Tab-separated table of C-alpha atoms and ligand atoms in Angstrom:
chain	number	residue	atom	x	y	z
E	17	UNK	CA	-24.064	3.363	6.581
E	18	UNK	CA	-23.957	0.146	4.867
E	19	UNK	CA	-20.608	-1.261	4.081
E	20	UNK	CA	-21.415	-0.987	0.286
E	21	UNK	CA	-21.752	2.455	0.222
E	22	UNK	CA	-18.840	2.946	2.531
E	23	UNK	CA	-16.423	2.284	-0.188
E	24	UNK	CA	-18.557	4.724	-2.102
E	25	UNK	CA	-18.320	7.484	0.610
E	26	UNK	CA	-14.586	7.141	0.603
E	27	UNK	CA	-13.827	7.440	-2.945
E	28	UNK	CA	-16.200	10.746	-2.806
E	29	UNK	CA	-14.342	11.723	0.323
E	30	UNK	CA	-10.689	10.813	-1.246
E	31	UNK	CA	-12.002	12.879	-4.479
E	32	UNK	CA	-13.395	15.834	-2.499
E	33	UNK	CA	-10.726	16.300	-0.067
E	34	UNK	CA	-7.920	15.862	-2.487
E	35	UNK	CA	-6.458	12.217	-1.383
E	36	UNK	CA	-7.069	10.478	-4.647
E	37	UNK	CA	-8.404	11.209	-8.163
E	38	UNK	CA	-9.581	9.117	-11.352
E	39	UNK	CA	-6.245	9.344	-13.499
E	40	UNK	CA	-6.367	11.559	-16.649
E	41	UNK	CA	-10.199	12.815	-15.534
E	42	UNK	CA	-10.072	15.524	-17.948
E	43	UNK	CA	-9.464	13.661	-20.578
E	44	UNK	CA	-12.622	11.381	-19.475
E	45	UNK	CA	-9.838	9.089	-17.422
E	46	UNK	CA	-7.858	5.921	-18.115
E	47	UNK	CA	-9.634	2.921	-16.731
E	48	UNK	CA	-7.433	1.238	-13.977
E	49	UNK	CA	-5.253	4.165	-12.953
E	50	UNK	CA	-5.165	6.623	-10.060
E	51	UNK	CA	-3.618	10.128	-9.341
E	52	UNK	CA	-3.363	10.443	-5.537
E	53	UNK	CA	-3.426	14.210	-4.742
E	54	UNK	CA	-2.131	16.631	-1.941
E	55	UNK	CA	-3.352	14.603	0.712
E	56	UNK	CA	-3.414	11.283	-0.614
E	57	UNK	CA	0.349	12.076	-1.835
E	58	UNK	CA	1.049	12.498	2.415
E	59	UNK	CA	-1.069	9.397	3.536
E	60	UNK	CA	1.177	7.046	1.008
E	61	UNK	CA	4.532	8.688	1.734
E	62	UNK	CA	3.768	8.394	5.607
E	63	UNK	CA	2.788	4.238	5.170
E	64	UNK	CA	5.622	3.825	3.124
E	65	UNK	CA	7.656	5.395	5.446
E	66	UNK	CA	6.154	3.329	8.041
E	67	UNK	CA	7.021	0.171	6.298
E	68	UNK	CA	10.730	1.355	5.493
E	69	UNK	CA	11.056	1.636	9.234
E	70	UNK	CA	9.425	-1.434	10.774
E	71	UNK	CA	11.050	-3.606	7.840
E	72	UNK	CA	14.556	-2.308	6.738
E	73	UNK	CA	15.727	0.354	9.664
E	74	UNK	CA	14.273	-1.487	12.660
E	75	UNK	CA	16.013	-5.042	11.369
E	76	UNK	CA	19.753	-5.984	11.145
E	77	UNK	CA	20.635	-7.362	8.149
E	78	UNK	CA	18.231	-6.114	5.732
E	79	UNK	CA	19.201	-3.943	3.133
E	80	UNK	CA	17.343	-1.452	0.548
E	81	UNK	CA	17.051	-1.522	-3.328
E	82	UNK	CA	15.458	0.496	-5.699
E	83	UNK	CA	15.499	-1.338	-9.442
E	84	UNK	CA	14.374	-0.066	-12.468
E	85	UNK	CA	11.110	-0.545	-14.079
E	86	UNK	CA	12.069	-1.345	-17.040
E	87	UNK	CA	14.543	-4.642	-17.652
E	88	UNK	CA	16.166	-7.007	-19.748
E	89	UNK	CA	13.260	-8.681	-21.393
E	90	UNK	CA	14.804	-12.148	-20.396
E	91	UNK	CA	14.400	-11.598	-16.677
E	92	UNK	CA	10.813	-12.423	-17.519
E	93	UNK	CA	11.486	-15.371	-19.379
E	94	UNK	CA	13.354	-16.194	-16.498
E	95	UNK	CA	10.691	-15.517	-13.936
E	96	UNK	CA	8.044	-17.648	-15.819
E	97	UNK	CA	6.102	-14.310	-16.443
E	98	UNK	CA	6.099	-14.389	-20.223
E	99	UNK	CA	4.784	-18.178	-20.337
E	100	UNK	CA	2.573	-18.066	-17.241
E	101	UNK	CA	1.422	-14.738	-16.511
E	102	UNK	CA	-1.417	-15.672	-17.842
E	103	UNK	CA	-5.177	-15.546	-17.092
E	104	UNK	CA	-7.879	-17.544	-18.741
E	105	UNK	CA	-10.565	-14.734	-19.884
E	106	UNK	CA	-13.809	-14.777	-21.576
E	107	UNK	CA	-15.876	-12.187	-23.132
E	108	UNK	CA	-19.394	-10.925	-22.739
E	109	UNK	CA	-20.749	-11.261	-26.450
E	110	UNK	CA	-23.049	-8.644	-26.006
E	111	UNK	CA	-20.976	-5.719	-24.631
E	112	UNK	CA	-17.475	-6.835	-25.450
E	113	UNK	CA	-16.190	-6.697	-21.822
E	114	UNK	CA	-13.777	-9.289	-20.784
E	115	UNK	CA	-13.584	-11.116	-17.203
E	116	UNK	CA	-11.373	-13.578	-15.504
E	117	UNK	CA	-13.106	-17.041	-15.943
E	118	UNK	CA	-12.236	-17.927	-12.284
E	119	UNK	CA	-14.122	-14.912	-11.080
E	120	UNK	CA	-17.327	-16.319	-10.693
E	121	UNK	CA	-18.697	-13.489	-8.532
E	122	UNK	CA	-18.037	-10.836	-11.435
E	123	UNK	CA	-19.374	-13.302	-14.112
E	124	UNK	CA	-22.581	-13.419	-11.883
E	125	UNK	CA	-22.805	-9.843	-11.492
E	126	UNK	CA	-22.316	-9.146	-15.079
E	127	UNK	CA	-25.342	-11.866	-16.054
E	128	UNK	CA	-27.589	-10.189	-13.631
E	129	UNK	CA	-26.872	-7.042	-14.865
E	130	UNK	CA	-27.908	-7.970	-18.664
E	131	UNK	CA	-30.833	-10.632	-16.799
E	132	UNK	CA	-32.081	-7.204	-15.873
E	133	UNK	CA	-32.727	-5.761	-18.945
E	134	UNK	CA	-34.117	-8.954	-20.053
E	135	UNK	CA	-31.137	-9.779	-22.489
E	136	UNK	CA	-29.893	-13.322	-22.455
E	137	UNK	CA	-25.960	-13.519	-22.179
E	138	UNK	CA	-23.466	-15.845	-24.263
E	139	UNK	CA	-19.610	-16.098	-23.349
E	140	UNK	CA	-16.504	-16.999	-25.713
E	141	UNK	CA	-14.652	-19.599	-24.926
E	142	UNK	CA	-11.792	-19.133	-22.121
E	143	UNK	CA	-8.701	-17.526	-23.831
E	144	UNK	CA	-5.517	-17.129	-22.409
E	145	UNK	CA	-4.128	-13.307	-21.709
E	146	UNK	CA	-0.847	-12.270	-20.644
E	147	UNK	CA	-0.957	-9.558	-18.074
E	148	UNK	CA	2.422	-7.482	-18.583
E	149	UNK	CA	2.246	-4.484	-20.056
E	150	UNK	CA	4.489	-3.701	-22.948
E	151	UNK	CA	6.630	-0.830	-24.103
E	152	UNK	CA	8.671	-0.440	-27.156
E	153	UNK	CA	12.017	0.805	-26.330
E	154	UNK	CA	14.568	2.700	-29.063
E	155	UNK	CA	14.767	5.470	-31.115
E	156	UNK	CA	14.560	3.839	-34.629
E	157	UNK	CA	11.217	3.352	-36.144
E	158	UNK	CA	11.572	-0.375	-36.729
E	159	UNK	CA	14.210	-1.541	-34.497
E	160	UNK	CA	12.308	-0.715	-31.254
E	161	UNK	CA	12.632	-3.658	-28.643
E	162	UNK	CA	9.840	-4.661	-26.511
E	163	UNK	CA	10.224	-4.590	-22.987
E	164	UNK	CA	7.810	-5.163	-20.270
E	165	UNK	CA	6.889	-2.594	-17.251
E	166	UNK	CA	7.506	-4.933	-14.216
E	167	UNK	CA	4.594	-7.111	-13.491
E	168	UNK	CA	6.265	-7.082	-9.802
E	169	UNK	CA	8.623	-5.681	-8.328
E	170	UNK	CA	10.124	-9.090	-6.937
E	171	UNK	CA	12.535	-9.680	-9.725
E	172	UNK	CA	14.747	-6.442	-9.565
E	173	UNK	CA	15.727	-7.711	-6.113
E	174	UNK	CA	16.677	-11.061	-7.384
E	175	UNK	CA	18.380	-9.770	-10.626
E	176	UNK	CA	20.399	-7.575	-8.147
E	177	UNK	CA	21.318	-10.566	-5.394
E	178	UNK	CA	25.128	-10.730	-6.400
E	179	UNK	CA	25.816	-7.408	-6.791
E	180	UNK	CA	24.694	-6.972	-3.223
E	181	UNK	CA	26.401	-9.856	-1.790
E	182	UNK	CA	29.772	-8.538	-3.801
E	183	UNK	CA	29.178	-4.816	-2.255
E	184	UNK	CA	27.930	-5.389	1.033
E	185	UNK	CA	29.157	-8.884	2.119
E	186	UNK	CA	25.850	-9.716	4.135
E	187	UNK	CA	25.344	-12.701	6.327
E	188	UNK	CA	23.328	-14.950	5.518
E	189	UNK	CA	20.377	-14.697	6.140
E	190	UNK	CA	19.853	-11.236	4.758
E	191	UNK	CA	17.087	-9.288	3.797
E	192	UNK	CA	16.613	-7.322	0.256
E	193	UNK	CA	13.328	-4.515	0.479
E	194	UNK	CA	11.706	-2.403	-2.458
E	195	UNK	CA	9.131	-0.570	-2.501
E	196	UNK	CA	7.943	0.679	-6.222
E	197	UNK	CA	5.499	0.680	-8.897
E	198	UNK	CA	4.412	-2.520	-10.861
E	199	UNK	CA	2.374	-2.733	-14.005
E	200	UNK	CA	-0.604	-5.629	-14.693
E	201	UNK	CA	-3.058	-5.328	-17.713
E	202	UNK	CA	-5.610	-6.359	-15.083
E	203	UNK	CA	-8.390	-7.517	-16.982
E	204	UNK	CA	-11.445	-6.119	-14.513
E	205	UNK	CA	-9.605	-3.066	-12.719
E	206	UNK	CA	-12.502	-2.635	-9.815
E	207	UNK	CA	-13.137	-1.647	-6.247
E	208	UNK	CA	-11.058	2.227	-6.259
E	209	UNK	CA	-7.489	1.499	-5.676
E	210	UNK	CA	-7.541	-2.365	-4.522
E	211	UNK	CA	-7.208	-3.239	-8.043
E	212	UNK	CA	-5.412	-1.073	-10.747
E	213	UNK	CA	-3.511	-1.517	-13.389
E	214	UNK	CA	-0.758	0.661	-12.085
E	215	UNK	CA	-0.231	-0.019	-8.226
E	216	UNK	CA	2.969	0.228	-6.054
E	217	UNK	CA	4.216	-2.769	-4.244
E	218	UNK	CA	6.205	-3.153	-0.929
E	219	UNK	CA	8.565	-6.256	-0.306
E	220	UNK	CA	10.998	-7.862	1.960
E	221	UNK	CA	12.971	-10.948	0.436
E	222	UNK	CA	14.561	-12.739	3.172
E	223	UNK	CA	17.216	-15.245	1.203
E	224	UNK	CA	17.800	-18.160	3.936
E	225	UNK	CA	19.825	-21.110	3.740
E	226	UNK	CA	18.704	-24.201	1.632
E	227	UNK	CA	17.143	-26.066	4.916
E	228	UNK	CA	13.534	-26.391	5.844
E	229	UNK	CA	13.571	-25.798	9.452
E	230	UNK	CA	15.452	-22.445	9.425
E	231	UNK	CA	13.520	-21.191	6.179
E	232	UNK	CA	10.028	-22.239	7.891
E	233	UNK	CA	11.305	-20.102	10.767
E	234	UNK	CA	11.935	-17.290	8.998
E	235	UNK	CA	8.622	-17.694	7.196
E	236	UNK	CA	6.565	-17.800	10.425
E	237	UNK	CA	8.487	-14.908	11.730
E	238	UNK	CA	7.702	-12.947	8.570
E	239	UNK	CA	3.855	-13.823	8.698
E	240	UNK	CA	3.487	-12.629	12.265
E	241	UNK	CA	5.865	-9.368	11.887
E	242	UNK	CA	3.703	-8.608	8.523
E	243	UNK	CA	0.565	-9.101	10.498
E	244	UNK	CA	1.948	-6.827	13.642
E	245	UNK	CA	2.473	-4.129	11.265
E	246	UNK	CA	-0.966	-3.583	10.332
E	247	UNK	CA	-1.942	-3.594	14.201
E	248	UNK	CA	0.597	-1.355	15.268
E	249	UNK	CA	-0.875	0.709	12.877
E	250	UNK	CA	-4.103	0.756	14.346
E	251	UNK	CA	-6.116	-1.484	11.839
E	252	UNK	CA	-9.448	-3.319	13.806
E	253	UNK	CA	-7.382	-7.053	14.398
E	254	UNK	CA	-11.052	-8.577	14.122
E	255	UNK	CA	-11.322	-7.220	10.413
E	256	UNK	CA	-7.848	-9.106	9.883
E	257	UNK	CA	-6.697	-12.876	9.048
E	258	UNK	CA	-4.303	-15.044	7.611
E	259	UNK	CA	-5.287	-17.734	4.775
E	260	UNK	CA	-3.551	-20.199	3.985
E	261	UNK	CA	-3.373	-20.903	-0.243
E	262	UNK	CA	-5.564	-23.821	-1.119
E	263	UNK	CA	-2.365	-26.492	-3.052
E	264	UNK	CA	-4.095	-25.212	-6.525
E	265	UNK	CA	-3.815	-21.846	-6.050
E	266	UNK	CA	0.198	-21.660	-5.409
E	267	UNK	CA	2.200	-21.179	-7.953
E	268	UNK	CA	4.237	-23.944	-8.625
E	269	UNK	CA	7.676	-23.786	-6.830
E	270	UNK	CA	5.874	-22.295	-3.596
E	271	UNK	CA	6.897	-24.692	-0.677
E	272	UNK	CA	4.491	-22.474	1.301
E	273	UNK	CA	1.902	-19.757	0.904
E	274	UNK	CA	-0.234	-17.500	3.225
E	275	UNK	CA	-2.531	-14.201	2.637
E	276	UNK	CA	-3.275	-11.439	5.108
E	277	UNK	CA	-6.885	-10.534	4.219
E	278	UNK	CA	-8.721	-7.484	5.253
E	279	UNK	CA	-12.822	-7.982	5.535
E	280	UNK	CA	-13.675	-5.204	2.872
E	281	UNK	CA	-17.333	-4.070	2.070
E	282	UNK	CA	-17.041	-6.868	-0.656
E	283	UNK	CA	-15.758	-9.577	1.751
E	284	UNK	CA	-12.780	-10.888	2.713
E	285	UNK	CA	-9.961	-10.196	0.264
E	286	UNK	CA	-6.212	-10.129	-0.170
E	287	UNK	CA	-4.001	-7.696	1.716
E	288	UNK	CA	-0.549	-8.900	1.071
E	289	UNK	CA	1.045	-12.378	0.592
E	290	UNK	CA	3.790	-14.426	2.315
E	291	UNK	CA	5.240	-16.816	0.217
E	292	UNK	CA	8.321	-19.523	0.819
E	293	UNK	CA	9.740	-19.522	-2.902
E	294	UNK	CA	12.288	-22.350	-2.347
E	295	UNK	CA	15.347	-21.475	-4.676
E	296	UNK	CA	12.995	-20.858	-8.126
E	297	UNK	CA	14.267	-17.310	-8.645
E	298	UNK	CA	18.114	-17.216	-7.975
E	299	UNK	CA	18.016	-20.446	-9.914
E	300	UNK	CA	16.293	-19.718	-13.074
E	301	UNK	CA	18.108	-16.188	-12.778
E	302	UNK	CA	21.480	-18.534	-12.868
E	303	UNK	CA	20.482	-20.490	-15.474
E	304	UNK	CA	19.092	-17.879	-17.800
E	305	UNK	CA	21.584	-15.202	-17.070
E	306	UNK	CA	24.717	-17.813	-16.947
E	307	UNK	CA	26.017	-16.421	-13.802
E	308	UNK	CA	26.824	-17.844	-10.630
E	309	UNK	CA	24.236	-16.979	-8.156
E	310	UNK	CA	25.366	-19.064	-5.239
E	311	UNK	CA	26.138	-17.847	-1.712
E	312	UNK	CA	29.371	-18.620	0.111
E	313	UNK	CA	28.733	-19.403	3.747
E	314	UNK	CA	32.390	-18.567	5.532
E	315	UNK	CA	31.081	-19.955	8.406
E	316	UNK	CA	30.184	-23.211	7.288
E	317	UNK	CA	32.220	-23.246	4.135
E	318	UNK	CA	29.105	-24.241	1.725
E	319	UNK	CA	28.352	-22.969	-0.892
E	320	UNK	CA	24.661	-23.255	-2.194
E	321	UNK	CA	21.662	-21.353	-3.601
E	322	UNK	CA	19.768	-19.310	-1.206
E	323	UNK	CA	15.962	-20.057	-0.665
E	324	UNK	CA	13.703	-17.066	-0.652
E	325	UNK	CA	10.737	-16.011	1.814
E	326	UNK	CA	8.740	-13.204	0.474
E	327	UNK	CA	6.703	-10.903	2.092
E	328	UNK	CA	4.498	-9.076	-0.751
E	329	UNK	CA	1.849	-6.388	-0.079
E	330	UNK	CA	0.156	-3.178	-1.809
E	331	UNK	CA	0.957	-0.013	-1.379
E	332	UNK	CA	-2.409	1.373	-2.559
E	333	UNK	CA	-4.725	-1.655	-1.110
E	334	UNK	CA	-3.147	-0.892	2.417
E	335	UNK	CA	-3.776	2.572	2.311
E	336	UNK	CA	-7.437	1.914	0.958
E	337	UNK	CA	-7.699	-0.604	3.858
E	338	UNK	CA	-6.463	1.880	6.380
E	339	UNK	CA	-8.926	4.480	5.151
E	340	UNK	CA	-11.949	1.956	5.130
E	341	UNK	CA	-10.834	1.182	8.818
E	342	UNK	CA	-10.256	4.950	9.714
E	343	UNK	CA	-13.914	5.864	8.651
E	344	UNK	CA	-16.439	6.716	10.984
E	345	UNK	CA	-19.593	8.908	11.112
E	346	UNK	CA	-22.165	10.001	13.512
E	347	UNK	CA	-25.187	12.646	12.870
E	348	UNK	CA	-22.553	15.548	13.539
E	349	UNK	CA	-19.622	14.664	11.830
E	350	UNK	CA	-17.529	12.410	9.572
E	351	UNK	CA	-13.855	11.695	11.220
E	352	UNK	CA	-10.884	9.558	9.889
E	353	UNK	CA	-9.653	7.971	12.788
E	354	UNK	CA	-6.050	7.455	10.931
E	355	UNK	CA	-3.105	6.348	13.294
E	356	UNK	CA	-1.192	9.744	13.955
E	357	UNK	CA	1.946	8.347	11.872
E	358	UNK	CA	-0.151	8.233	8.851
E	359	UNK	CA	-2.114	11.016	9.085
E	360	UNK	CA	-1.481	13.678	6.586
E	361	UNK	CA	-1.289	16.392	8.840
E	362	UNK	CA	-0.160	16.075	12.277
E	363	UNK	CA	-1.898	19.419	13.440
E	364	UNK	CA	-3.784	22.191	12.211
E	365	UNK	CA	-3.406	25.876	13.575
E	366	UNK	CA	-5.843	28.178	13.615
E	367	UNK	CA	-6.422	32.247	15.008
E	368	UNK	CA	-9.693	32.033	16.945
E	369	UNK	CA	-11.206	35.357	14.276
E	370	UNK	CA	-9.239	35.722	11.230
E	371	UNK	CA	-9.865	39.513	11.503
E	372	UNK	CA	-7.680	40.115	14.598
E	373	UNK	CA	-4.361	40.664	12.680
E	374	UNK	CA	-2.602	40.529	16.258
E	375	UNK	CA	-4.406	36.857	16.519
E	376	UNK	CA	-3.442	36.197	13.510
E	377	UNK	CA	0.264	37.138	13.624
E	378	UNK	CA	0.775	35.043	16.925
E	379	UNK	CA	-0.885	31.596	14.890
E	380	UNK	CA	1.190	32.404	11.936
E	381	UNK	CA	4.439	32.291	14.034
E	382	UNK	CA	3.401	29.253	16.153
E	383	UNK	CA	2.487	27.818	12.151
E	384	UNK	CA	5.672	28.748	11.101
E	385	UNK	CA	7.801	27.190	14.236
E	386	UNK	CA	5.999	24.232	13.777
E	387	UNK	CA	6.779	23.549	10.316
E	388	UNK	CA	10.312	23.530	10.983
E	389	UNK	CA	9.846	20.471	13.225
E	390	UNK	CA	9.372	17.030	11.469
E	391	UNK	CA	5.705	17.436	11.469
E	392	UNK	CA	3.502	18.110	8.516
E	393	UNK	CA	1.412	21.295	9.964
E	394	UNK	CA	-1.911	22.775	8.347
E	395	UNK	CA	-2.788	26.265	8.203
E	396	UNK	CA	-6.448	27.169	8.358
E	397	UNK	CA	-8.347	30.756	9.337
E	398	UNK	CA	-11.849	30.042	7.084
E	399	UNK	CA	-15.070	29.840	8.749
E	400	UNK	CA	-15.569	29.264	12.048
E	401	UNK	CA	-13.780	27.053	14.666
E	402	UNK	CA	-16.842	24.253	14.334
E	403	UNK	CA	-16.632	24.148	10.720
E	404	UNK	CA	-12.752	24.042	11.050
E	405	UNK	CA	-12.643	21.415	13.307
E	406	UNK	CA	-15.530	19.413	11.067
E	407	UNK	CA	-12.767	19.966	7.686
E	408	UNK	CA	-9.809	18.906	10.097
E	409	UNK	CA	-11.741	15.844	11.055
E	410	UNK	CA	-12.761	14.462	8.064
E	411	UNK	CA	-9.224	14.258	6.522
E	412	UNK	CA	-7.751	12.695	9.924
E	413	UNK	CA	-5.819	15.432	11.377
E	414	UNK	CA	-5.502	14.311	15.046
E	415	UNK	CA	-4.929	17.868	16.680
E	416	UNK	CA	-6.130	21.415	16.326
E	417	UNK	CA	-4.432	24.063	17.992
E	418	UNK	CA	-6.345	27.233	18.472
E	419	UNK	CA	-4.892	30.655	19.117
E	420	UNK	CA	-7.082	33.110	21.208
E	421	UNK	CA	-6.436	35.992	23.211
E	422	UNK	CA	-5.246	34.427	25.938
E	423	UNK	CA	-2.357	33.304	23.906
E	424	UNK	CA	-1.393	36.762	23.673
E	425	UNK	CA	-0.876	37.084	27.256
E	426	UNK	CA	0.247	33.979	29.072
E	427	UNK	CA	1.617	31.831	25.616
E	428	UNK	CA	-0.972	28.962	25.965
E	429	UNK	CA	-2.774	27.561	23.028
E	430	UNK	CA	-6.235	24.995	23.505
E	431	UNK	CA	-5.278	21.646	21.684
E	432	UNK	CA	-8.249	19.380	20.526
E	433	UNK	CA	-7.729	15.858	20.080
E	434	UNK	CA	-9.562	14.552	16.988
E	435	UNK	CA	-11.192	11.420	18.517
E	436	UNK	CA	-12.304	12.469	22.114
E	437	UNK	CA	-13.146	15.956	20.848
E	438	UNK	CA	-11.503	17.271	24.345
E	439	UNK	CA	-9.192	20.528	24.473
E	440	UNK	CA	-6.594	21.269	27.367
E	441	UNK	CA	-4.491	24.125	27.385
E	442	UNK	CA	-0.680	23.664	27.259
E	443	UNK	CA	2.002	26.042	26.458
E	444	UNK	CA	2.926	26.919	22.859
E	445	UNK	CA	6.406	25.444	23.420
E	446	UNK	CA	5.406	22.258	24.474
E	447	UNK	CA	3.137	21.331	21.239
E	448	UNK	CA	6.075	19.241	19.662
E	449	UNK	CA	6.380	17.163	22.645
E	450	UNK	CA	2.636	16.901	23.342
E	451	UNK	CA	1.738	15.536	19.920
E	452	UNK	CA	4.578	13.123	19.731
E	453	UNK	CA	3.714	11.761	23.286
E	454	UNK	CA	0.105	11.422	22.032
E	455	UNK	CA	1.090	9.643	18.732
E	456	UNK	CA	3.770	6.981	20.905
E	457	UNK	CA	0.813	5.795	23.049
E	458	UNK	CA	-1.687	5.228	19.827
K	23	ATP	P1	-4.683	-10.925	-6.729
K	23	ATP	O1	-5.115	-12.308	-6.390
K	23	ATP	O2	-5.555	-10.079	-6.062
K	23	ATP	O3	-4.440	-10.719	-8.429
K	23	ATP	P2	-1.907	-11.411	-6.600
K	23	ATP	O4	-1.906	-12.873	-5.885
K	23	ATP	O5	-2.037	-11.628	-8.156
K	23	ATP	O6	-2.917	-10.577	-6.308
K	23	ATP	P3	0.662	-10.582	-6.048
K	23	ATP	O7	0.911	-11.135	-7.698
K	23	ATP	O8	0.959	-11.453	-4.741
K	23	ATP	O9	-1.038	-10.757	-5.904
K	23	ATP	O10	0.840	-9.138	-5.436
K	23	ATP	C1	1.592	-8.823	-4.203
K	23	ATP	C2	0.600	-7.713	-3.587
K	23	ATP	O11	0.263	-6.411	-4.556
K	23	ATP	C3	-1.027	-8.217	-3.664
K	23	ATP	O12	-1.213	-8.586	-2.276
K	23	ATP	C4	-1.906	-6.512	-3.453
K	23	ATP	O13	-1.907	-6.361	-2.616
K	23	ATP	C5	-0.796	-6.211	-4.800
K	23	ATP	N1	-1.544	-6.114	-5.731
K	23	ATP	C6	-1.359	-7.042	-7.037
K	23	ATP	N2	-1.923	-6.629	-7.798
K	23	ATP	C7	-2.600	-5.489	-7.637
K	23	ATP	C8	-3.295	-4.755	-8.097
K	23	ATP	N3	-4.026	-4.975	-10.027
K	23	ATP	N4	-3.456	-3.478	-7.785
K	23	ATP	C9	-3.653	-3.255	-6.682
K	23	ATP	N5	-2.372	-3.807	-6.130
K	23	ATP	C10	-2.324	-5.333	-6.368
């Protein structure tokens, strides 16, 4: 398996096994959109839940926000997106396909594609192109207002800074977290869910005192926390790295910016960013809304505009990187070695054979009891045991539980480990503890 065809294999597995489908496929699709199927929805839910637990519930002074996707258009003027959320674009004069002028690799690839057909390419001059997605809101034709589907989830948090301070009275430094959809008119959506036009982000905005030393302390802490989250969920540490933004890459207001990158089949690429945004967000929203967005520190009797340290990651990108990292194959099987916390099913229950009613009844009872716990459990009675193991390995189920004749006598089952393929016999009423213990040690 080469690295490049690993991506193709994952795209195909995702379609075949119900993780991710091309968006609106029966109508020929919609470029840059993807639909999550039954297993993909579970995986995504587990990923977001793990992020929320680690970034919000495990920390003090971090609160959640869930803002509207459509916002007053002034938000985007204040944030600078209307003026500057633009990419210079060039268009191929042969096929009219557009590319970002700064993405030399895509341009070269496109030129090579035409060169193979013995065509000599010509490009248009670069043109600015705003990547905010517009929508029309209102009931009367002609009186509709143009709104934007949010291009990033960040602004929904900053516009609620005052509401949170007034309702929760948090002590600085404090964090506001959000997970939600963002939309961008990406010029070249590509690499499966890595770059799409509709995607989800997960972000923590930490408000700190306007003081460089304490801001940098939080910044460095956030960098480490974010890296640790990926490592805790089992990503190969050799495939992750930090990269500092070059000065010309940074937003003009950013005082420091680092990315966490993953080594993908197409090279090192961005997973998420950690940014020191200074007072840009709150100052601009204060100015454009006419509201006082300062913070009064009761401990020091000072009033100031807090600075913001942001961690901003893509849910879909992280999900793709977890899949790429977990995908293994040998002559006998394909296995997704997903961390048990991420795996769509924590275990699958099988009757040894499907045509013995007493075995099926016992297995169904164990299955139903397990479903009432916090674990998501699959049922499978198709084909033989070997095929069922193969099928569960391919979707990353960490444990397979088989109910056999001995179960009817002594209440024990066999439990098979996805990674070692070893089987043990345990009492059926110890399954939950067994699975939970294994998940902890991962
Ligand atoms: P890129 O340079 O790849 O376009 P960016 O630097 O513009 O990304 P940010 O605006 O910092 O990205 O967004 C934060 C995170 O949101 C990114 O690290 C990425 O994980 C995710 N993200 C951004 N754009 C997309 C997209 N089009 N599809 C999927 N995820 C995205």
